[in-house]
């Protein structure tokens, strides 16, 4: 198995976890400044990880197929 695909899958999973956690914070947050900062940080990092993981998976060719 290709190492880039494994790393892309890992980044995608971390991105999904970050986005789910940001949604959880959004649902259970009060209007405090600290929760908004946390929501933005986890949301942006989740989007970056998810996007880069999907991009890495799409750009990596499958070497097992001739």
PDB file of C-alpha atoms in Angstrom:
ATOM      1  CA  UNK A   1       0.000   0.000   0.000  1.00  0.00           C
ATOM      2  CA  UNK A   2       1.172   3.457  -0.800  1.00  0.00           C
ATOM      3  CA  UNK A   3       2.382   5.611   2.099  1.00  0.00           C
ATOM      4  CA  UNK A   4       0.849   8.762   0.588  1.00  0.00           C
ATOM      5  CA  UNK A   5      -2.595   7.151   0.522  1.00  0.00           C
ATOM      6  CA  UNK A   6      -2.271   6.091   4.154  1.00  0.00           C
ATOM      7  CA  UNK A   7      -1.233   9.620   5.138  1.00  0.00           C
ATOM      8  CA  UNK A   8      -4.089  11.073   3.067  1.00  0.00           C
ATOM      9  CA  UNK A   9      -6.564   8.776   4.782  1.00  0.00           C
ATOM     10  CA  UNK A  10      -5.191   9.755   8.186  1.00  0.00           C
ATOM     11  CA  UNK A  11      -5.492  13.465   7.361  1.00  0.00           C
ATOM     12  CA  UNK A  12      -9.039  12.960   6.125  1.00  0.00           C
ATOM     13  CA  UNK A  13     -10.057  11.137   9.302  1.00  0.00           C
ATOM     14  CA  UNK A  14      -8.460  13.830  11.481  1.00  0.00           C
ATOM     15  CA  UNK A  15     -10.286  16.474   9.462  1.00  0.00           C
ATOM     16  CA  UNK A  16     -13.617  14.726   9.943  1.00  0.00           C
ATOM     17  CA  UNK A  17     -12.976  14.445  13.683  1.00  0.00           C
ATOM     18  CA  UNK A  18     -12.086  18.147  13.854  1.00  0.00           C
ATOM     19  CA  UNK A  19     -15.239  19.151  11.980  1.00  0.00           C
ATOM     20  CA  UNK A  20     -17.441  16.941  14.151  1.00  0.00           C
ATOM     21  CA  UNK A  21     -15.880  18.414  17.290  1.00  0.00           C
ATOM     22  CA  UNK A  22     -16.407  21.949  15.956  1.00  0.00           C
ATOM     23  CA  UNK A  23     -20.073  21.091  15.328  1.00  0.00           C
ATOM     24  CA  UNK A  24     -20.349  19.696  18.861  1.00  0.00           C
ATOM     25  CA  UNK A  25     -18.897  22.908  20.296  1.00  0.00           C
ATOM     26  CA  UNK A  26     -21.282  24.948  18.122  1.00  0.00           C
ATOM     27  CA  UNK A  27     -24.317  23.044  19.400  1.00  0.00           C
ATOM     28  CA  UNK A  28     -23.310  23.131  23.080  1.00  0.00           C
ATOM     29  CA  UNK A  29     -21.754  26.574  23.306  1.00  0.00           C
ATOM     30  CA  UNK A  30     -22.776  29.670  25.109  1.00  0.00           C
ATOM     31  CA  UNK A  31     -21.984  33.031  23.571  1.00  0.00           C
ATOM     32  CA  UNK A  32     -18.620  33.283  25.306  1.00  0.00           C
ATOM     33  CA  UNK A  33     -15.580  34.556  23.460  1.00  0.00           C
ATOM     34  CA  UNK A  34     -13.523  31.490  24.385  1.00  0.00           C
ATOM     35  CA  UNK A  35     -16.002  29.057  22.797  1.00  0.00           C
ATOM     36  CA  UNK A  36     -16.106  31.078  19.569  1.00  0.00           C
ATOM     37  CA  UNK A  37     -12.303  31.028  19.306  1.00  0.00           C
ATOM     38  CA  UNK A  38     -12.250  27.285  19.939  1.00  0.00           C
ATOM     39  CA  UNK A  39     -14.987  26.726  17.373  1.00  0.00           C
ATOM     40  CA  UNK A  40     -13.121  28.680  14.717  1.00  0.00           C
ATOM     41  CA  UNK A  41      -9.792  26.976  15.434  1.00  0.00           C
ATOM     42  CA  UNK A  42     -11.189  23.433  15.283  1.00  0.00           C
ATOM     43  CA  UNK A  43     -13.358  24.242  12.276  1.00  0.00           C
ATOM     44  CA  UNK A  44     -10.517  25.743  10.242  1.00  0.00           C
ATOM     45  CA  UNK A  45      -8.058  22.997  11.155  1.00  0.00           C
ATOM     46  CA  UNK A  46     -10.681  20.369  10.344  1.00  0.00           C
ATOM     47  CA  UNK A  47     -11.304  21.916   6.938  1.00  0.00           C
ATOM     48  CA  UNK A  48      -7.579  22.151   6.186  1.00  0.00           C
ATOM     49  CA  UNK A  49      -6.910  18.541   7.224  1.00  0.00           C
ATOM     50  CA  UNK A  50      -9.971  17.239   5.386  1.00  0.00           C
ATOM     51  CA  UNK A  51      -9.200  19.135   2.191  1.00  0.00           C
ATOM     52  CA  UNK A  52      -5.532  18.209   2.125  1.00  0.00           C
ATOM     53  CA  UNK A  53      -6.298  14.564   2.885  1.00  0.00           C
ATOM     54  CA  UNK A  54      -8.863  14.299   0.095  1.00  0.00           C
ATOM     55  CA  UNK A  55      -6.513  16.096  -2.299  1.00  0.00           C
ATOM     56  CA  UNK A  56      -3.641  13.777  -1.428  1.00  0.00           C
ATOM     57  CA  UNK A  57      -5.804  10.707  -1.978  1.00  0.00           C
ATOM     58  CA  UNK A  58      -7.050  12.011  -5.332  1.00  0.00           C
ATOM     59  CA  UNK A  59      -3.584  12.969  -6.627  1.00  0.00           C
ATOM     60  CA  UNK A  60      -1.897   9.704  -5.642  1.00  0.00           C
ATOM     61  CA  UNK A  61      -2.038   7.069  -8.359  1.00  0.00           C
ATOM     62  CA  UNK A  62      -2.916   3.508  -7.460  1.00  0.00           C
ATOM     63  CA  UNK A  63       0.180   1.424  -8.214  1.00  0.00           C
ATOM     64  CA  UNK A  64      -1.536  -1.951  -7.806  1.00  0.00           C
ATOM     65  CA  UNK A  65      -3.519  -1.506 -11.043  1.00  0.00           C
ATOM     66  CA  UNK A  66      -1.390  -1.796 -14.210  1.00  0.00           C
TER      67      UNK A  66
END
